[in-house]
Coordinates of N, CA and C in Angstrom, one line a residue:
X200 N -8.9 147.9 127.7 CA -8.9 147.8 125.7 C -9.7 148.4 125.1
X201 N -8.4 148.8 124.1 CA -9.2 149.0 122.5 C -10.5 148.1 122.2
X202 N -11.5 149.3 121.4 CA -12.1 149.3 121.0 C -12.1 148.0 119.4
X203 N -12.1 146.9 119.3 CA -12.0 146.4 117.7 C -10.6 145.5 119.2
X204 N -10.2 144.9 120.1 CA -8.9 144.0 120.2 C -9.5 143.3 121.3
X205 N -8.8 142.2 120.9 CA -8.8 141.4 122.3 C -8.1 140.1 123.2
X206 N -8.4 140.1 124.6 CA -6.9 139.3 125.2 C -7.8 138.2 125.4
X207 N -7.0 137.3 125.4 CA -7.4 135.8 126.1 C -6.4 135.8 127.8
X208 N -6.8 135.2 128.4 CA -7.1 134.5 129.5 C -6.9 133.1 130.4
X209 N -5.9 132.8 130.6 CA -6.3 131.8 130.9 C -6.5 131.6 132.4
X210 N -7.0 130.5 132.8 CA -7.4 130.7 134.5 C -8.1 128.8 135.1
X211 N -6.5 128.9 136.2 CA -6.5 127.4 136.5 C -7.1 127.4 137.8
X212 N -8.4 126.8 138.0 CA -8.6 126.4 139.0 C -6.9 126.1 140.1
X213 N -7.2 126.9 141.5 CA -6.5 125.5 142.8 C -7.6 125.1 143.4
X214 N -7.8 124.4 143.9 CA -8.4 123.9 145.5 C -7.6 124.0 146.7
X215 N -7.6 123.8 147.8 CA -7.6 124.1 149.2 C -8.3 123.8 150.4
X216 N -7.6 122.7 151.3 CA -8.1 121.8 151.5 C -6.8 121.8 152.9
X217 N -8.3 121.3 154.2 CA -7.6 120.9 155.5 C -8.3 119.9 155.6
X218 N -7.7 119.3 156.8 CA -7.4 118.2 157.2 C -8.0 118.4 159.1
X219 N -8.4 117.7 159.6 CA -9.1 118.7 161.5 C -7.5 118.5 162.1
X220 N -6.8 118.0 161.4 CA -5.4 118.2 162.6 C -5.4 119.8 162.4
X221 N -5.9 120.8 161.9 CA -5.9 122.4 162.1 C -6.9 122.6 163.0
X222 N -7.4 121.1 163.1 CA -8.5 121.9 164.7 C -7.4 122.4 165.8
X223 N -6.2 122.7 165.6 CA -4.9 122.3 167.0 C -4.6 123.1 166.7
X224 N -4.2 124.0 165.7 CA -4.4 125.8 166.2 C -5.1 126.0 166.6
X225 N -4.9 127.1 166.9 CA -6.1 128.1 167.7 C -6.7 129.3 166.1
X226 N -8.5 129.5 166.4 CA -8.5 130.6 164.9 C -8.0 131.4 164.0
X227 N -7.4 131.6 165.4 CA -6.7 133.7 164.8 C -5.2 133.2 164.3
X228 N -5.1 132.2 164.0 CA -3.5 131.4 163.8 C -4.5 130.9 162.5
X229 N -5.1 130.1 162.5 CA -5.7 129.0 161.3 C -6.7 130.1 160.1
X230 N -7.2 131.0 161.4 CA -8.2 131.9 159.9 C -9.5 131.0 159.9
X231 N -9.6 130.2 160.1 CA -11.0 129.6 159.2 C -11.6 128.2 159.9
X232 N -12.5 128.0 159.8 CA -13.4 127.5 159.8 C -13.7 126.5 159.9
X233 N -13.9 124.9 160.7 CA -13.9 124.0 159.8 C -15.6 123.7 159.3
X234 N -16.1 123.3 158.7 CA -17.7 122.7 158.4 C -18.0 121.8 160.1
X235 N -17.9 121.3 161.2 CA -18.4 121.0 162.1 C -18.4 122.0 162.9
X236 N -17.4 123.5 163.0 CA -17.8 124.3 164.0 C -18.6 125.4 163.6
X237 N -20.1 125.0 163.0 CA -20.7 126.0 162.9 C -20.8 127.2 163.5
X238 N -20.0 128.4 163.3 CA -20.9 129.8 163.9 C -21.8 130.8 162.9
X239 N -21.8 130.2 162.1 CA -23.3 131.1 161.7 C -24.5 130.6 161.8
X240 N -25.1 132.5 161.8 CA -26.2 133.2 162.3 C -27.0 132.8 161.5
X241 N -27.1 132.3 160.4 CA -28.2 133.2 158.9 C -28.1 132.6 158.1
X242 N -27.0 130.7 158.3 CA -27.3 130.0 157.2 C -27.2 128.4 158.0
X243 N -27.8 127.5 157.9 CA -27.9 126.4 158.1 C -26.0 125.6 158.0
X244 N -25.3 125.4 156.7 CA -25.0 125.1 156.5 C -23.3 125.6 156.6
X245 N -22.1 125.8 156.4 CA -21.3 126.8 156.6 C -20.7 126.8 155.4
X246 N -19.6 127.9 154.7 CA -19.3 127.5 153.8 C -18.3 128.5 153.7
X247 N -17.2 129.0 153.0 CA -16.5 130.2 153.1 C -18.0 131.7 152.4
X248 N -18.2 131.3 151.2 CA -19.4 132.3 150.8 C -20.3 132.5 151.3
X249 N -20.5 131.5 152.5 CA -21.7 132.4 153.6 C -21.4 132.9 154.6
X250 N -19.6 132.0 155.2 CA -19.2 132.8 155.9 C -19.0 134.3 155.6
X251 N -18.6 134.7 154.5 CA -18.3 136.5 154.6 C -19.3 136.6 154.3
X252 N -20.7 136.8 153.3 CA -21.6 136.8 153.3 C -22.5 138.1 155.4
X253 N -22.4 136.1 156.2 CA -22.2 136.5 157.5 C -21.3 138.0 157.2
X254 N -20.3 137.0 157.7 CA -19.1 139.1 157.6 C -19.1 140.1 157.8
X255 N -19.7 140.3 156.1 CA -20.9 141.4 155.5 C -21.5 142.0 156.6
X256 N -22.5 141.0 156.7 CA -24.4 141.6 157.3 C -23.5 141.6 158.6
X257 N -22.2 141.2 159.5 CA -22.6 141.3 161.0 C -21.4 143.4 161.0
X258 N -20.5 142.6 160.1 CA -20.4 144.8 159.6 C -21.1 145.9 159.8
X259 N -21.8 145.3 158.7 CA -22.8 146.4 158.4 C -23.8 146.4 160.0
X260 N -24.4 146.0 159.9 CA -25.2 145.8 160.8 C -24.5 146.8 162.5
X261 N -23.4 146.3 162.5 CA -22.7 146.7 164.0 C -22.8 148.9 163.3
X262 N -21.5 149.0 162.3 CA -22.2 150.0 161.8 C -23.1 150.8 161.8
X263 N -24.3 150.1 161.0 CA -24.9 151.0 160.0 C -27.3 151.0 161.3
X264 N -26.3 149.6 162.1 CA -27.7 149.4 163.0 C -28.9 148.8 161.6
X265 N -28.0 147.9 160.9 CA -29.0 147.5 159.8 C -28.3 146.5 158.8
X266 N -29.3 146.0 158.6 CA -28.7 144.4 156.9 C -29.4 144.7 155.9
X267 N -28.7 143.6 155.1 CA -30.0 143.4 154.1 C -30.5 142.8 153.8
X268 N -31.7 143.6 152.3 CA -33.7 142.5 153.2 C -33.2 141.2 152.9
X269 N -32.0 141.1 152.6 CA -31.9 139.0 151.5 C -31.0 138.9 153.0
X270 N -30.6 139.5 154.4 CA -30.0 138.5 155.3 C -31.9 139.1 157.0
X271 N -32.6 139.3 156.4 CA -34.3 140.2 157.1 C -33.7 139.2 158.2
X272 N -33.3 138.0 158.4 CA -34.1 137.4 159.4 C -32.5 137.0 160.9

């Protein structure tokens, strides 16, 4: 976008959810965890954003043998 121009964009949120029925599928197939399957090491409560942070932390730890200071625990 050049100086002096503006752009308008419409953003519509999309919500997705699942039921306990998905637990019948293997984790490899469903690619998500239920709150009752708390697999997080550094956070007490599950959320998708916390899960992504922990996944990134595990990857960096495996490759670099260090972790971000915010995950020093």
